[in-house]
XYZ file of C-alpha atoms in Angstrom:
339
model
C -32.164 17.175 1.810
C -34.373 19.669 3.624
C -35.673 23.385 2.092
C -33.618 25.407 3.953
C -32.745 28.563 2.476
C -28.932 28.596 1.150
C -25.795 31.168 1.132
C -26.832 31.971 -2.449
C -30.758 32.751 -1.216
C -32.285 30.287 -2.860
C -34.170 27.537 -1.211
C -33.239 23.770 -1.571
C -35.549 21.283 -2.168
C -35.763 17.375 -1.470
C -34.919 14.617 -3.198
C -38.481 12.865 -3.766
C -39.027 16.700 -5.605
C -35.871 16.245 -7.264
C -37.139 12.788 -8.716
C -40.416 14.543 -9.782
C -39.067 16.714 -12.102
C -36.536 14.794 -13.745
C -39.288 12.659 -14.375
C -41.027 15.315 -16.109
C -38.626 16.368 -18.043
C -37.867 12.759 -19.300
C -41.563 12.321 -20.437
C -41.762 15.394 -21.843
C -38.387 15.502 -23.707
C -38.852 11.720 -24.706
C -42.127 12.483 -26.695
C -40.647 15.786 -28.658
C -37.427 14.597 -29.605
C -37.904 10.420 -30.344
C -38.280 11.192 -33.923
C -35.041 12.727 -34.251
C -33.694 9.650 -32.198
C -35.185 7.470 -34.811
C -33.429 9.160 -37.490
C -29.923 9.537 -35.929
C -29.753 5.859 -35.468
C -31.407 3.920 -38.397
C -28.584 6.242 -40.425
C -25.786 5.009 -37.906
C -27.028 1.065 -38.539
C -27.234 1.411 -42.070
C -23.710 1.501 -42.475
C -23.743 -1.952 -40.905
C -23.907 -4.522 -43.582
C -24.240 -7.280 -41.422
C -28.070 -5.455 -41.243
C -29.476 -5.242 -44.488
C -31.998 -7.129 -45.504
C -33.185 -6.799 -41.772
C -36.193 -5.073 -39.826
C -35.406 -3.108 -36.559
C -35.550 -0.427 -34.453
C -36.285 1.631 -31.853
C -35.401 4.317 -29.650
C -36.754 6.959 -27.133
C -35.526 10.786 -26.945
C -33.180 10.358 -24.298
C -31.291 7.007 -24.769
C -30.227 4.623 -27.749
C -31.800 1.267 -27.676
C -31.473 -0.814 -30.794
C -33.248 -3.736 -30.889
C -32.825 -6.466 -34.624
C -36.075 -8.224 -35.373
C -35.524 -11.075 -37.771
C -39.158 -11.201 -38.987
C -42.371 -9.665 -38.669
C -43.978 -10.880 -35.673
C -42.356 -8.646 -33.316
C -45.209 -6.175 -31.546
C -43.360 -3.244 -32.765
C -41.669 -5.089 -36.054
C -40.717 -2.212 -38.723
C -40.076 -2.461 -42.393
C -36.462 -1.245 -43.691
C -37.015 2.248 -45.131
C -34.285 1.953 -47.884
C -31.155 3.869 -47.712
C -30.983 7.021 -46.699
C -29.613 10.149 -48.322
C -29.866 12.457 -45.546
C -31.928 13.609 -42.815
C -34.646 14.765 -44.513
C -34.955 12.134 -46.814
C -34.991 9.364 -43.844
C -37.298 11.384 -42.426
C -39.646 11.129 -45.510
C -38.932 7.466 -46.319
C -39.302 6.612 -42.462
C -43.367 8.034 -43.141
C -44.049 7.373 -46.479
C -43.474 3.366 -46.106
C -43.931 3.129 -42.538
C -46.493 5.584 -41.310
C -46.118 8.368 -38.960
C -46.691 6.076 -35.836
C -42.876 4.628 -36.859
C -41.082 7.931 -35.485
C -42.103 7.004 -31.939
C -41.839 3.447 -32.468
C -41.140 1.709 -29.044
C -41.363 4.522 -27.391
C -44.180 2.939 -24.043
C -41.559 0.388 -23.731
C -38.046 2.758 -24.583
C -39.963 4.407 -21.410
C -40.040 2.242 -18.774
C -35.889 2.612 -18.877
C -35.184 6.205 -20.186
C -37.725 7.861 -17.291
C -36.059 5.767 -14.141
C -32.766 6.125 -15.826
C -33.157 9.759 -15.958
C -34.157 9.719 -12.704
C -31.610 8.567 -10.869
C -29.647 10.361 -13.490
C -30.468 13.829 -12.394
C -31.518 13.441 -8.671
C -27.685 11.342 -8.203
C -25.940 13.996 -10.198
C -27.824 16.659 -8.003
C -26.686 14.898 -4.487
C -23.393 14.461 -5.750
C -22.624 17.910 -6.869
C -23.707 19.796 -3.414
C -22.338 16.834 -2.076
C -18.651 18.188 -3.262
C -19.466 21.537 -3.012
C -19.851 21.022 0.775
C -15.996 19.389 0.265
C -14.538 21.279 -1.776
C -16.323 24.728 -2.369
C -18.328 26.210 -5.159
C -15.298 27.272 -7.017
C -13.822 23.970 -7.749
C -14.254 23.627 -11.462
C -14.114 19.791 -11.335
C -16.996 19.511 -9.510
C -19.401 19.487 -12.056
C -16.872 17.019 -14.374
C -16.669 14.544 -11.451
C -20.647 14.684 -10.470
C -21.585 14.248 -14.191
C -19.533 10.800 -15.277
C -19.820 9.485 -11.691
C -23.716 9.645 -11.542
C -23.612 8.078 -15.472
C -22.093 5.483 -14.237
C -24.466 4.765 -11.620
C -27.502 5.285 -13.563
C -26.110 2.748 -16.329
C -25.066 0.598 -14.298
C -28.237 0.492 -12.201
C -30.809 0.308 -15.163
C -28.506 -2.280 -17.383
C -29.760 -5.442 -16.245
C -33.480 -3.923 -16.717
C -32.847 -3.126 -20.062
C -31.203 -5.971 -20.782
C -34.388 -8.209 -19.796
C -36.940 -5.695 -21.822
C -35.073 -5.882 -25.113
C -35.377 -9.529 -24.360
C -38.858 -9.395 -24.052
C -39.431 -7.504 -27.130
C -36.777 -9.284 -29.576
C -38.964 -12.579 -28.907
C -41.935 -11.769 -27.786
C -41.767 -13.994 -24.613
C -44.291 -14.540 -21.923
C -42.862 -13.557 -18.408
C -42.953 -17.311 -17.318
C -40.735 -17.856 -20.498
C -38.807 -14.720 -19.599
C -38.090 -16.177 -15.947
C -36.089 -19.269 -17.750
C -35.050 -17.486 -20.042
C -32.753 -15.640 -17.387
C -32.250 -18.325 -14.981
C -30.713 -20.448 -18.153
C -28.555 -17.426 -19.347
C -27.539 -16.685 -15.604
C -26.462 -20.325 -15.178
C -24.398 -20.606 -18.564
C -23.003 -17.118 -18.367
C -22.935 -15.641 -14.671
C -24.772 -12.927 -13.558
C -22.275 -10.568 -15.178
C -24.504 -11.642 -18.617
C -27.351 -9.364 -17.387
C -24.790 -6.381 -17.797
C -24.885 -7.164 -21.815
C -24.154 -3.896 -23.582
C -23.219 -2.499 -20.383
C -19.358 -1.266 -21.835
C -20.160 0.555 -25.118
C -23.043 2.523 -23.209
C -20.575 3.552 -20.675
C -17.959 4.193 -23.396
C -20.305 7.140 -24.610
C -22.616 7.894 -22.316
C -20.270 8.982 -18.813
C -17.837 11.258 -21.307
C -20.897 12.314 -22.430
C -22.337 13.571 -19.305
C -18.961 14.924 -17.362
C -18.374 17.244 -20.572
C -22.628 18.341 -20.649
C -22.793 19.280 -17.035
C -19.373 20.697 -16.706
C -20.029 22.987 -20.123
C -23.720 23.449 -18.569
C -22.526 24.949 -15.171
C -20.151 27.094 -16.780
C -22.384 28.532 -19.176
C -25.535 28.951 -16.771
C -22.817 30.767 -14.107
C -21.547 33.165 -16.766
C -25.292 34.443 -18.224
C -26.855 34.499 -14.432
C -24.139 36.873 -13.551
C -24.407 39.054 -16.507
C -27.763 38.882 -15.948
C -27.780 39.975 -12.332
C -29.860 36.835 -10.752
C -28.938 34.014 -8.449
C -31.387 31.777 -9.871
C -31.432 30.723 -14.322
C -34.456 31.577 -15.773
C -36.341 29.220 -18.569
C -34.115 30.979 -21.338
C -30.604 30.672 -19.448
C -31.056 27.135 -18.882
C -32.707 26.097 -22.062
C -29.709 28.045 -24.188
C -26.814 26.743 -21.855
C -28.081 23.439 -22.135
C -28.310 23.585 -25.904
C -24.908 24.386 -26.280
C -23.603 22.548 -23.333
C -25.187 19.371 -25.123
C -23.871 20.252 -28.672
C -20.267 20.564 -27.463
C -20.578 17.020 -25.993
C -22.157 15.574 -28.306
C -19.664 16.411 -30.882
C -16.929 15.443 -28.869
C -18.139 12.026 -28.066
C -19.946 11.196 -31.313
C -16.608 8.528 -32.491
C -17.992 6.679 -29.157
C -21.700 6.684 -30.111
C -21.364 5.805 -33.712
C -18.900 2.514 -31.876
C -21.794 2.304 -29.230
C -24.688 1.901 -32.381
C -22.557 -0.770 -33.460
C -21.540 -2.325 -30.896
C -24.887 -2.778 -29.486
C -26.665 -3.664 -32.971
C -24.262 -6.825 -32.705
C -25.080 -7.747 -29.861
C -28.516 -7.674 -30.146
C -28.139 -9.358 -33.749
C -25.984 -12.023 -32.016
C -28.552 -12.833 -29.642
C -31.869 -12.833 -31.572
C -29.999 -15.606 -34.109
C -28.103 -17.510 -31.365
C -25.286 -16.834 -32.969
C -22.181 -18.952 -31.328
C -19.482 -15.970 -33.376
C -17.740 -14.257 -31.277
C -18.261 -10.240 -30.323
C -15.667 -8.045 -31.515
C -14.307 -5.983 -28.717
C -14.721 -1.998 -29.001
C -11.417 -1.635 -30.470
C -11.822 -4.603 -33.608
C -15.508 -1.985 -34.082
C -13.615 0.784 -33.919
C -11.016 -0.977 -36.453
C -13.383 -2.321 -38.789
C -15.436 1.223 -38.957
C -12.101 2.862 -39.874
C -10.535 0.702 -42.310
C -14.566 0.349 -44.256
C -15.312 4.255 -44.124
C -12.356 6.234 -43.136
C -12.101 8.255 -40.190
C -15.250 10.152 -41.485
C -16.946 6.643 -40.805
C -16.653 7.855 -36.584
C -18.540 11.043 -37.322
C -21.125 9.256 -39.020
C -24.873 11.016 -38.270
C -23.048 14.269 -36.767
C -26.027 16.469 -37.993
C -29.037 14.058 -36.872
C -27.154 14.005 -33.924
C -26.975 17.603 -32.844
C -30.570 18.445 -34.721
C -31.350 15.518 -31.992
C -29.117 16.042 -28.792
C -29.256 20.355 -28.878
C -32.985 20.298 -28.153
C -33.302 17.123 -26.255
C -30.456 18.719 -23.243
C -32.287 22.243 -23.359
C -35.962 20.708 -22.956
C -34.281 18.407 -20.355
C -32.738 20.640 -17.793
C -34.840 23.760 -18.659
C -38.054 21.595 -17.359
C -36.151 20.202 -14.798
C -34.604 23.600 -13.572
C -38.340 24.727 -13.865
C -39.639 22.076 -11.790
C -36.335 22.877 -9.117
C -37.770 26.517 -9.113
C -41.166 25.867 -8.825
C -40.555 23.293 -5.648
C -38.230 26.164 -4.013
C -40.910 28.668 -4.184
C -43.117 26.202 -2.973
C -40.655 25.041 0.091
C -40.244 28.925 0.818
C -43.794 29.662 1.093
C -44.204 26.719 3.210
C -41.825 27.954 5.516
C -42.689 31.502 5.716
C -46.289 30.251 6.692
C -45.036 27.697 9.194
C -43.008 31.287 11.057
């Protein structure tokens, strides 16, 4: 993509600049709002009794990763908090018996995925969009729905495997010579498709997730630029529409996140005891969440996840539309000098 200056008057920019600030934004987001993400989910797995009794977890501000620790040698081992009785109280409890260090617990190694996650994330999502524009013009309100899930996909899909082998490395602690066998033995009893691991219930959530955000973000970011007058969202336009664009989603899609905590907790659970049980499919989760709490039981962590997902989508896109802006003014100054 070059910085020529589009039919709208604002100047595009390329995609190595495109990769720069959704990097940004996914360092900068990650370090604000991991607390929250610490919160959301230790209330999600306590409903899990297959987990009590048992140390876990952590998580970054962008993405879920749960992790089961079966004693106390793990680097980033954690002591169970008790239950919780609300957000606040977790909060609290997570401190008091842990330390303050626990709310960004994992978060160097939650890192190394979330950041090139997000990265291909935003800059794919970004190609894809102009990318259908150029197809099917600006006006196509399925553009944004389409560009959203499809570059989701890709991202999870891309980044699986990696986070496969680090929650590997950090369930047993293993040496990267041990890590080696470890995947040539699991690659030659299950097939490479064992390095996708996890790979459905983040997809479940994560590309509804996304086509609902950026269509919801689009629309709301068109509607206050044009009231406002301006071709191009300031700080406040983006950071609001991506607040509510994120909320909306998140509330929508929250029976497939609580089914994705689950889900992925068992996983994890069956492969740090070498369990030879069976997974339960999404469904038999879904099923057994249902018939144990009720239908409330799917909208489990509703508040932790809003108080988490509102301000982690409006830091993310308004640094990232920041950094978009700040590249175009850049590119346009660059090419008036270059006249």
């Amino acid at each position: 993509m070059g910085s020529e200056e589009k039919e709208d008057g604002l100047y595009s920019i390329t995609t190595s600049q495109q990769a720069v600030c959704s990097c940004c934004g996914a360092l900068i987001t990650s370090v604000l709002v991991t607390p929250l993400d610490v919160v959301k989910v230790r209330m999600q797995v306590q409903m899990n009794p297959s987990l009590k009794g048992k140390s876990f977890l952590d998580s970054d501000g962008l993405t879920d990763h749960v992790y089961l620790y079966e004693n106390g040698s793990g680097k980033t081992w954690q002591r169970t908090a008790g239950r919780f009785n609300g957000m606040m109280d977790a909060f609290v409890k997570i401190v008091q018996r842990e330390g303050v260090k626990s709310l960004w617990s994992g978060l160097p190694p939650s890192l190394a995925v979330s950041v090139p996650t997000t990265v291909i994330y935003f800059t794919c999502y970004d190609q894809l969009r102009e990318a259908f524009i150029s197809k099917l013009g600006e006006d196509n309100g399925y553009i944004s729905l389409a560009a959203g899930g499809i570059a989701r996909l890709f991202s999870a899909t891309i980044i699986s495997p990696v986070e496969m082998i680090r929650t590997t490395m950090q369930s047993r602690r293993l040496s990267y010579k041990q890590l080696r066998a470890c995947i040539r033995n699991n690659v030659a009893q299950n097939g490479w498709r064992s390095l996708w691991k996890g790979w459905g219930p983040t997809v479940l959530r994560d590309v509804p997730f996304s086509a609902l955000y950026w269509c919801n973000y689009e629309s709301f970011k068109k509607i206050l630029c044009k009231k406002s007058g301006i071709h191009e969202p300031t700080i406040l336009i983006t950071f609001s529409s991506g607040a509510a664009a994120g909320s909306i989603a998140a509330t929508l899609t929250l029976p497939f996140d609580v089914v994705k905590t689950h889900k992925q907790t068992e996983l994890w659970q069956l492969d740090v005891l070498h369990s030879s049980q069976k997974s339960r499919s999404i469904w038999e989760v879904m099923k057994r969440i249902v018939a144990e709490n009720g239908l409330a039981g799917l909208f489990t962590g509703i508040i932790p996840r809003l108080t988490k997902i509102a301000p982690a989508c409006a830091i993310m896109i308004s640094t990232y539309e920041y950094g978009k802006s700040f590249f175009r003014k850049l590119n346009k100054k660059k090419n008036m000098e270059n006249r």
